[in-house]
Tab-separated table of C-alpha atoms and ligand atoms in Angstrom:
chain	number	residue	atom	x	y	z
A	1310	MET	CA	19.859	17.783	-0.917
A	1311	HIS	CA	17.948	16.226	1.941
A	1312	SER	CA	14.610	17.728	2.700
A	1313	THR	CA	13.101	14.579	4.117
A	1314	ALA	CA	10.310	14.868	6.614
A	1315	SER	CA	11.362	18.300	7.819
A	1316	GLU	CA	8.108	19.510	9.327
A	1317	HIS	CA	6.782	16.141	10.251
A	1318	ALA	CA	9.936	15.192	12.079
A	1319	ASP	CA	8.629	17.573	14.767
A	1320	THR	CA	5.841	15.214	15.623
A	1321	ALA	CA	8.269	12.358	16.044
A	1322	VAL	CA	10.552	14.453	18.208
A	1323	ALA	CA	7.645	15.638	20.315
A	1324	ALA	CA	6.664	12.044	20.888
A	1325	GLY	CA	10.004	11.422	22.573
A	1326	THR	CA	12.341	8.528	22.082
A	1327	ASP	CA	12.471	6.093	19.210
A	1328	ALA	CA	10.507	3.586	21.183
A	1329	ASP	CA	7.558	5.925	21.573
A	1330	ARG	CA	4.793	5.571	19.101
A	1331	ILE	CA	2.491	8.219	17.785
A	1332	PRO	CA	-0.895	6.719	18.495
A	1333	LEU	CA	-3.604	6.594	15.885
A	1334	SER	CA	-6.855	8.404	16.349
A	1335	ALA	CA	-9.139	6.418	18.673
A	1336	THR	CA	-11.725	6.409	15.891
A	1337	ALA	CA	-9.395	4.920	13.231
A	1338	ASP	CA	-11.199	1.986	11.689
A	1339	ASN	CA	-10.156	1.586	8.060
A	1340	GLY	CA	-6.601	0.518	7.233
A	1341	LEU	CA	-5.453	1.074	3.649
A	1342	LYS	CA	-2.360	-0.285	1.910
A	1343	ILE	CA	-0.015	0.942	-0.770
A	1344	VAL	CA	3.054	-1.117	-1.649
A	1345	ILE	CA	6.362	0.225	-2.931
A	1346	VAL	CA	8.145	-2.603	-4.635
A	1347	GLY	CA	11.562	-2.733	-6.236
A	1348	GLY	CA	14.987	-4.335	-6.310
A	1349	PHE	CA	17.594	-4.198	-3.575
A	1350	GLY	CA	18.814	-0.752	-2.636
A	1351	VAL	CA	16.484	1.050	-5.041
A	1352	GLY	CA	15.245	3.438	-2.341
A	1353	LYS	CA	12.105	1.754	-0.964
A	1354	THR	CA	12.848	2.419	2.695
A	1355	THR	CA	14.021	5.926	1.871
A	1356	MET	CA	10.715	6.711	0.164
A	1357	VAL	CA	8.670	5.293	3.042
A	1358	ARG	CA	10.716	7.354	5.485
A	1359	SER	CA	10.299	10.518	3.420
A	1360	VAL	CA	6.524	10.557	3.743
A	1361	SER	CA	5.714	8.521	6.843
A	1362	GLU	CA	4.422	10.093	10.054
A	1363	ILE	CA	6.273	7.411	12.012
A	1364	ARG	CA	9.838	6.191	11.756
A	1365	PRO	CA	9.692	3.193	9.391
A	1366	LEU	CA	9.225	-0.088	11.209
A	1367	ASN	CA	10.068	-3.484	9.884
A	1368	THR	CA	8.821	-6.983	10.333
A	1369	GLU	CA	8.523	-10.215	8.441
A	1370	GLU	CA	6.118	-12.908	7.423
A	1371	THR	CA	6.942	-16.575	7.293
A	1372	MET	CA	5.130	-19.343	5.564
A	1373	THR	CA	5.910	-22.978	4.994
A	1374	ARG	CA	5.898	-24.180	1.437
A	1375	ALA	CA	4.837	-27.670	2.353
A	1376	GLY	CA	1.170	-27.067	3.041
A	1377	LEU	CA	-0.275	-24.000	1.402
A	1378	GLY	CA	-2.476	-22.281	3.906
A	1379	VAL	CA	-1.059	-24.255	6.801
A	1380	ASP	CA	1.403	-22.082	8.596
A	1381	ASP	CA	3.781	-23.795	10.874
A	1382	PRO	CA	5.616	-21.202	12.898
A	1383	THR	CA	7.236	-23.904	14.986
A	1384	GLY	CA	9.476	-24.613	11.998
A	1385	VAL	CA	9.078	-28.359	12.039
A	1386	GLU	CA	11.784	-30.175	10.109
A	1387	GLY	CA	11.280	-31.121	6.509
A	1388	LYS	CA	9.333	-28.064	5.475
A	1389	THR	CA	10.714	-25.139	3.565
A	1390	THR	CA	9.977	-21.894	5.313
A	1391	THR	CA	9.627	-18.812	3.186
A	1392	THR	CA	10.442	-15.579	4.943
A	1393	VAL	CA	9.866	-12.123	3.550
A	1394	ALA	CA	11.011	-9.025	5.396
A	1395	PHE	CA	9.402	-5.691	4.676
A	1396	ASP	CA	9.207	-2.271	6.224
A	1397	PHE	CA	6.365	0.143	6.511
A	1398	GLY	CA	5.312	3.630	7.461
A	1399	ARG	CA	1.992	5.309	8.043
A	1400	ILE	CA	0.008	8.345	6.929
A	1401	SER	CA	-3.206	9.250	8.748
A	1402	ILE	CA	-5.847	10.207	6.198
A	1403	ASN	CA	-8.716	11.327	8.437
A	1404	ASP	CA	-10.490	10.243	11.647
A	1405	SER	CA	-11.342	6.938	10.069
A	1406	ALA	CA	-8.817	5.991	7.394
A	1407	VAL	CA	-5.115	5.354	7.845
A	1408	LEU	CA	-2.780	4.547	4.995
A	1409	TYR	CA	0.064	2.098	5.497
A	1410	LEU	CA	2.944	2.263	3.035
A	1411	PHE	CA	4.916	-0.920	2.602
A	1412	GLY	CA	8.378	-1.188	1.133
A	1413	ALA	CA	9.004	-4.675	-0.152
A	1414	PRO	CA	11.634	-6.350	-2.296
A	1415	GLY	CA	10.303	-7.751	-5.554
A	1416	GLN	CA	12.101	-11.061	-5.499
A	1417	GLU	CA	10.351	-14.301	-6.243
A	1418	ARG	CA	9.537	-15.400	-2.731
A	1419	PHE	CA	7.863	-12.078	-2.080
A	1420	TRP	CA	5.252	-12.800	-4.732
A	1421	PHE	CA	4.589	-16.131	-3.130
A	1422	LEU	CA	3.284	-14.186	-0.144
A	1423	TRP	CA	1.608	-11.354	-2.045
A	1424	ASP	CA	-1.956	-12.581	-1.624
A	1425	ARG	CA	-1.465	-13.349	2.013
A	1426	LEU	CA	0.049	-9.969	2.800
A	1427	PHE	CA	-1.136	-7.543	0.203
A	1428	SER	CA	-4.585	-8.513	-0.984
A	1429	GLY	CA	-6.750	-5.420	-0.767
A	1430	THR	CA	-3.828	-3.137	-1.608
A	1431	LEU	CA	-5.040	0.043	-3.324
A	1432	GLY	CA	-2.157	0.124	-5.744
A	1433	ALA	CA	1.594	-0.185	-6.079
A	1434	VAL	CA	4.621	1.898	-6.975
A	1435	VAL	CA	7.372	0.070	-8.828
A	1436	LEU	CA	10.576	1.871	-7.965
A	1437	VAL	CA	13.233	1.472	-10.656
A	1438	ASP	CA	16.920	2.207	-10.929
A	1439	THR	CA	18.035	2.536	-14.550
A	1440	ARG	CA	21.314	0.843	-13.690
A	1441	ARG	CA	19.377	-2.301	-12.832
A	1442	LEU	CA	16.247	-2.355	-14.912
A	1443	ASP	CA	16.093	-6.149	-14.949
A	1444	ASP	CA	15.061	-6.060	-11.299
A	1445	SER	CA	11.857	-4.299	-12.319
A	1446	TRP	CA	10.624	-6.542	-15.082
A	1447	TYR	CA	9.612	-9.307	-12.770
A	1448	ALA	CA	7.710	-6.952	-10.457
A	1449	ILE	CA	5.837	-5.349	-13.346
A	1450	ASP	CA	4.956	-8.775	-14.658
A	1451	ARG	CA	3.652	-9.991	-11.349
A	1452	LEU	CA	1.585	-6.869	-10.700
A	1453	GLU	CA	-0.018	-7.217	-14.096
A	1454	ALA	CA	-0.713	-10.881	-13.371
A	1455	HIS	CA	-2.325	-9.931	-10.050
A	1456	GLY	CA	-4.421	-7.240	-11.725
A	1457	MET	CA	-2.952	-4.692	-9.331
A	1458	PRO	CA	-2.936	-1.100	-10.597
A	1459	PHE	CA	0.512	0.488	-10.418
A	1460	ILE	CA	2.723	3.303	-11.571
A	1461	VAL	CA	6.470	3.248	-12.175
A	1462	ALA	CA	8.770	5.734	-10.456
A	1463	HIS	CA	12.311	6.172	-11.683
A	1464	ASN	CA	14.595	6.903	-8.745
A	1465	ASP	CA	17.531	8.815	-10.186
A	1466	PHE	CA	20.882	7.737	-8.781
A	1467	GLY	CA	22.802	9.873	-11.265
A	1468	GLY	CA	25.021	8.359	-13.879
A	1469	GLU	CA	23.926	8.027	-17.441
A	1470	ARG	CA	20.845	10.092	-18.287
A	1471	HIS	CA	17.738	8.469	-19.660
A	1472	THR	CA	14.571	10.082	-20.863
A	1473	LEU	CA	11.288	8.714	-19.548
A	1474	GLU	CA	10.529	7.569	-23.074
A	1475	GLN	CA	13.723	5.521	-23.129
A	1476	ILE	CA	12.854	3.996	-19.774
A	1477	ARG	CA	9.308	3.231	-20.861
A	1478	GLU	CA	10.649	1.492	-23.900
A	1479	ALA	CA	13.309	-0.421	-21.993
A	1480	LEU	CA	10.677	-1.618	-19.533
A	1481	ASP	CA	8.246	-2.427	-22.302
A	1482	LEU	CA	5.730	-0.459	-20.305
A	1483	SER	CA	2.193	-0.083	-21.539
A	1484	PRO	CA	1.318	3.547	-22.401
A	1485	ASP	CA	-1.504	3.560	-19.858
A	1486	VAL	CA	0.861	3.033	-16.925
A	1487	PRO	CA	2.082	6.381	-15.550
A	1488	LEU	CA	5.859	6.753	-15.345
A	1489	ILE	CA	7.565	9.558	-13.413
A	1490	SER	CA	10.997	10.475	-12.098
A	1491	CYS	CA	11.656	11.019	-8.422
A	1492	ASP	CA	14.218	11.414	-5.696
A	1493	ALA	CA	13.107	9.135	-2.884
A	1494	ARG	CA	15.153	11.167	-0.373
A	1495	ASP	CA	13.018	14.193	-1.038
A	1496	ARG	CA	9.710	14.487	0.770
A	1497	GLU	CA	7.961	16.558	-1.901
A	1498	SER	CA	9.182	14.257	-4.632
A	1499	SER	CA	8.005	11.154	-2.764
A	1500	LYS	CA	4.674	12.827	-2.077
A	1501	ALA	CA	4.354	13.504	-5.803
A	1502	VAL	CA	4.863	9.790	-6.495
A	1503	LEU	CA	2.070	8.794	-4.135
A	1504	ILE	CA	-0.183	11.499	-5.551
A	1505	ALA	CA	0.519	10.254	-9.080
A	1506	LEU	CA	-0.451	6.736	-8.005
A	1507	VAL	CA	-3.673	7.773	-6.279
A	1508	ASP	CA	-4.554	10.087	-9.196
A	1509	HIS	CA	-4.172	7.078	-11.444
A	1510	LEU	CA	-6.330	4.925	-9.148
A	1511	TYR	CA	-8.923	7.667	-8.956
A	1512	ALA	CA	-9.093	7.934	-12.734
A	1513	LEU	CA	-9.426	4.157	-13.025
A	1514	SER	CA	-12.125	4.095	-10.379
A	1515	VAL	CA	-14.174	6.889	-11.976
A	1516	GLN	CA	-13.781	5.239	-15.352
A	1517	ALA	CA	-14.805	1.849	-13.986
A	1518	SER	CA	-17.921	3.139	-12.270
A	1519	SER	CA	-19.018	5.173	-15.273
A	1520	SER	CA	-18.614	2.196	-17.559
A	1521	GLY	CA	-20.190	-0.097	-14.995
A	1522	ARG	CA	-17.129	-2.251	-14.741
A	1523	GLN	CA	-14.979	-2.968	-11.748
A	1524	SER	CA	-11.500	-2.871	-13.143
A	1525	VAL	CA	-10.396	-1.275	-16.342
A	1526	PRO	CA	-6.897	-0.978	-17.681
A	1527	GLY	CA	-6.098	2.460	-18.918
A	1528	GLN	CA	-6.039	5.967	-17.607
A	1529	GLU	CA	-8.610	8.608	-18.254
A	1530	SER	CA	-6.163	11.318	-19.253
A	1531	VAL	CA	-4.477	9.206	-21.891
A	1532	SER	CA	-6.484	8.361	-24.963
A	1533	VAL	CA	-5.367	4.820	-25.412
A	1534	PRO	CA	-7.815	2.315	-26.812
A	1535	GLU	CA	-8.998	-0.225	-24.239
A	1536	THR	CA	-7.456	-2.889	-26.364
A	1537	ALA	CA	-3.968	-1.448	-25.896
A	1538	GLU	CA	-1.737	-4.449	-25.782
A	1539	ARG	CA	0.537	-5.158	-22.927
A	1540	ALA	CA	3.676	-6.308	-24.671
A	1541	SER	CA	4.618	-9.642	-23.204
B	1204	MET	CA	17.678	-6.908	18.846
B	1205	LYS	CA	17.152	-10.432	17.619
B	1206	ARG	CA	13.785	-11.100	16.124
B	1207	LEU	CA	11.845	-14.176	17.078
B	1208	GLY	CA	11.614	-16.143	13.881
B	1209	PRO	CA	11.582	-19.587	12.381
B	1210	ASP	CA	15.283	-20.064	13.052
B	1211	ASP	CA	14.841	-19.500	16.730
B	1212	ASP	CA	14.488	-22.096	19.383
B	1213	PRO	CA	11.302	-23.905	18.336
B	1214	ASP	CA	10.354	-24.346	21.997
B	1215	ARG	CA	10.133	-20.616	22.336
B	1216	LEU	CA	7.696	-20.182	19.473
B	1217	TYR	CA	5.811	-23.224	20.658
B	1218	THR	CA	5.371	-21.602	24.045
B	1219	VAL	CA	4.314	-18.251	22.611
B	1220	THR	CA	1.597	-19.763	20.474
B	1221	GLY	CA	0.603	-22.556	22.821
B	1222	GLY	CA	1.679	-25.002	20.137
B	1223	ARG	CA	-1.152	-24.208	17.781
B	1224	SER	CA	-0.508	-23.314	14.192
B	1225	ARG	CA	-3.561	-21.260	13.428
B	1226	SER	CA	-7.156	-20.947	14.383
B	1227	ALA	CA	-9.965	-20.699	11.925
B	1228	ASP	CA	-10.348	-16.966	11.762
B	1229	ASP	CA	-6.799	-15.653	11.756
B	1230	ARG	CA	-6.993	-15.636	7.963
B	1231	THR	CA	-9.276	-12.676	8.329
B	1232	LEU	CA	-6.700	-10.628	10.208
B	1233	ASP	CA	-5.229	-8.423	7.526
B	1234	LEU	CA	-1.878	-6.668	7.978
B	1235	VAL	CA	-3.794	-3.423	8.412
B	1236	THR	CA	-6.689	-4.725	10.506
B	1237	LEU	CA	-6.762	-2.373	13.488
B	1238	ILE	CA	-6.705	-4.012	16.905
B	1239	VAL	CA	-8.171	-2.319	19.974
B	1240	SER	CA	-7.866	-3.503	23.577
B	1241	GLU	CA	-11.095	-4.056	25.452
B	1242	CYS	CA	-9.469	-4.533	28.853
B	1243	ASP	CA	-6.238	-3.970	30.747
B	1244	PRO	CA	-3.520	-6.568	31.134
B	1245	THR	CA	-3.874	-8.632	34.297
B	1246	PRO	CA	-1.115	-10.174	36.404
B	1247	GLY	CA	-0.283	-13.714	35.430
B	1248	MET	CA	-1.362	-13.206	31.829
B	1249	GLN	CA	0.958	-14.533	29.098
B	1250	SER	CA	3.467	-11.729	28.620
B	1251	GLU	CA	2.855	-11.333	24.881
B	1252	HIS	CA	-0.867	-11.025	25.519
B	1253	ALA	CA	-0.226	-8.436	28.194
B	1254	ARG	CA	2.020	-6.446	25.872
B	1255	ILE	CA	-0.578	-6.482	23.120
B	1256	LEU	CA	-3.297	-5.261	25.478
B	1257	ALA	CA	-1.013	-2.461	26.636
B	1258	MET	CA	-0.036	-1.343	23.130
B	1259	CYS	CA	-3.538	-1.490	21.643
B	1260	ARG	CA	-5.208	0.940	24.019
B	1261	ARG	CA	-5.370	3.059	20.902
B	1262	PRO	CA	-6.007	1.272	17.596
B	1263	MET	CA	-2.922	-0.425	16.188
B	1264	ALA	CA	-2.532	-2.373	12.968
B	1265	VAL	CA	-1.627	-6.072	13.073
B	1266	VAL	CA	1.612	-5.255	11.255
B	1267	GLU	CA	2.547	-2.652	13.885
B	1268	VAL	CA	1.917	-5.154	16.663
B	1269	SER	CA	4.173	-7.567	14.789
B	1270	ALA	CA	6.950	-4.993	14.432
B	1271	GLU	CA	6.631	-3.945	18.056
B	1272	LEU	CA	6.717	-7.520	19.383
B	1273	ARG	CA	9.458	-8.427	16.897
B	1274	MET	CA	7.580	-11.524	15.907
B	1275	PRO	CA	6.518	-12.662	12.443
B	1276	VAL	CA	3.042	-11.642	11.380
B	1277	SER	CA	1.863	-15.267	11.347
B	1278	VAL	CA	2.760	-15.695	15.028
B	1279	VAL	CA	1.109	-12.423	15.965
B	1280	ARG	CA	-2.091	-13.440	14.176
B	1281	ILE	CA	-2.306	-16.469	16.438
B	1282	LEU	CA	-1.770	-14.413	19.574
B	1283	LEU	CA	-4.404	-11.942	18.431
B	1284	CYS	CA	-6.889	-14.719	17.784
B	1285	ASP	CA	-6.495	-15.874	21.390
B	1286	LEU	CA	-7.334	-12.396	22.579
B	1287	LEU	CA	-10.212	-12.059	20.118
B	1288	ASP	CA	-11.665	-15.363	21.315
B	1289	LEU	CA	-11.540	-14.097	24.886
B	1290	GLY	CA	-13.124	-10.786	23.928
B	1291	GLN	CA	-10.067	-8.960	25.238
B	1292	VAL	CA	-9.458	-7.167	21.950
B	1293	THR	CA	-11.664	-6.237	19.024
B	1294	ALA	CA	-10.664	-6.032	15.366
B	1295	ARG	CA	-11.600	-3.273	12.933
B	1296	HIS	CA	-11.256	-4.806	9.502
B	1297	PRO	CA	-10.271	-2.828	6.403
B	1298	ARG	CA	-13.234	-1.812	4.298
B	1299	THR	CA	-11.510	-2.031	0.942
B	1300	PRO	CA	-12.498	-4.790	-1.453
B	1301	ASP	CA	-9.934	-7.563	-1.355
B	1302	THR	CA	-10.319	-8.779	-4.883
B	1303	ALA	CA	-9.085	-7.014	-8.005
B	1304	GLN	CA	-11.753	-4.375	-7.507
B	1305	LEU	CA	-10.973	-0.724	-7.371
B	1306	PRO	CA	-11.833	1.163	-4.198
B	1307	ALA	CA	-14.567	3.767	-4.237
B	1308	ALA	CA	-13.666	7.070	-5.837
B	1309	ASP	CA	-14.683	9.071	-2.761
B	1310	LEU	CA	-12.252	7.157	-0.547
B	1311	LEU	CA	-9.467	7.753	-3.075
B	1312	LYS	CA	-10.399	11.430	-3.103
B	1313	GLU	CA	-9.944	11.553	0.687
B	1314	VAL	CA	-6.539	9.909	0.325
B	1315	LEU	CA	-5.544	12.392	-2.365
B	1316	ASP	CA	-6.590	15.344	-0.231
B	1317	ALA	CA	-4.589	14.015	2.708
B	1318	LEU	CA	-1.502	13.495	0.540
B	1319	HIS	CA	-1.757	17.040	-0.790
B	1320	ARG	CA	-1.949	18.313	2.783
B	1321	LEU	CA	1.168	16.398	3.855
C	1402	GTP	N1	21.173	9.387	-5.402
C	1402	GTP	C1	20.109	8.876	-4.815
C	1402	GTP	N2	20.273	8.024	-3.789
C	1402	GTP	C2	19.184	7.500	-3.200
C	1402	GTP	C3	17.894	7.825	-3.636
C	1402	GTP	N3	17.010	7.124	-2.890
C	1402	GTP	C4	17.728	6.403	-2.018
C	1402	GTP	N4	19.041	6.630	-2.184
C	1402	GTP	C5	20.125	6.011	-1.407
C	1402	GTP	O1	20.228	4.657	-1.782
C	1402	GTP	C6	20.542	3.834	-0.683
C	1402	GTP	C7	19.547	2.691	-0.555
C	1402	GTP	O2	18.285	3.210	-0.222
C	1402	GTP	P1	17.218	2.353	0.611
C	1402	GTP	O3	16.036	3.230	0.821
C	1402	GTP	O4	17.824	1.715	1.786
C	1402	GTP	O5	16.853	1.242	-0.461
C	1402	GTP	P2	15.921	-0.039	-0.256
C	1402	GTP	O6	15.231	-0.240	-1.541
C	1402	GTP	O7	15.089	0.108	0.957
C	1402	GTP	O8	17.017	-1.153	-0.031
C	1402	GTP	P3	16.831	-2.662	0.509
C	1402	GTP	O9	15.740	-2.625	1.539
C	1402	GTP	O10	18.156	-3.006	1.060
C	1402	GTP	O11	16.483	-3.473	-0.682
C	1402	GTP	C8	20.548	4.759	0.526
C	1402	GTP	O12	21.893	5.083	0.819
C	1402	GTP	C9	19.795	5.969	0.073
C	1402	GTP	O13	20.225	7.145	0.721
C	1402	GTP	C10	17.735	8.738	-4.709
C	1402	GTP	O14	16.636	9.091	-5.141
C	1402	GTP	N5	18.877	9.223	-5.269
C	1403	MG	MG1	14.880	-1.189	2.602
């Protein structure tokens, strides 16, 4: 059943045509990022659409492999240009903060641009489809390597049933990483995913400040020793 | 609509960016840095500059400008740096730490509250 963006669609309709934008508050001054990453067709755009106050927009970033840090948008011959397309939506938080939600494919060239695009990201959602779990391993690996806090959301496309425990095991997921099920088409369900992520970040942040450290693996609500191993 | 990208006529991108690859400070323009116009477009101005000034009367993130102009983020950063240099736009940079640090708990609390209200 589709219950996507029912109430909030009003705002978009009121704003007029597709081309019209809902402007941000004039006082907006703090952009925040959350990234939804996953394999092809796993529901990234659908999730962004379900919670965004604007129709999802898309764009791309290009970078030449030849000289790291030297972009050459003129596409001069002899250089390999990496292009990553991604889409995004927006949620206004208050007069100052505005959250941008990015949907991005987790393939290799995306990670090449991660630092350039997504440094400063609050946290990430890895969206997984149990029919194609392999797509998720790489993303989970990279996020861990980047020290980026994340949760895993299982987008249920039907088919064979799996318990969360089975999925956790199949993904070799550390017990301190939250794992939930969702339906990306459903607004409430997608909201719950974002709330689960920010809850997780909040717990990490409180824990880090109380222990005087900046970044701590582990979640407050789960009594896992700090030394909990990430299976490799 | 066709997006202006690396496969397009190089002359076109060359014209848009004035042939420069990047200026020193475009590194600091994050995807979610909010751009605000400080003046109105004037006749004779490069059309991309004029469009940016028109669309940033209210704050608009770099990535939204990129989507709206249908140009890659790297090209838009260069255009924005021109306008920043001329004082025609200002940039409101994100206040989150950009290393592997966690953001402040009170900011996360605000985000949580807003998500619950959605
Ligand atoms: N059954 C089911 N279908 C879904 C769900 N989420 C998305 N879909 C459908 O799956 C298809 C792909 O969803 P998208 O949101 O386009 O996936 P994506 O990850 O953005 O895909 P790419 O950008 O092409 O990689 C669409 O037809 C959605 O309607 C879900 O939770 N359950
Ligand atoms: Mg998509």
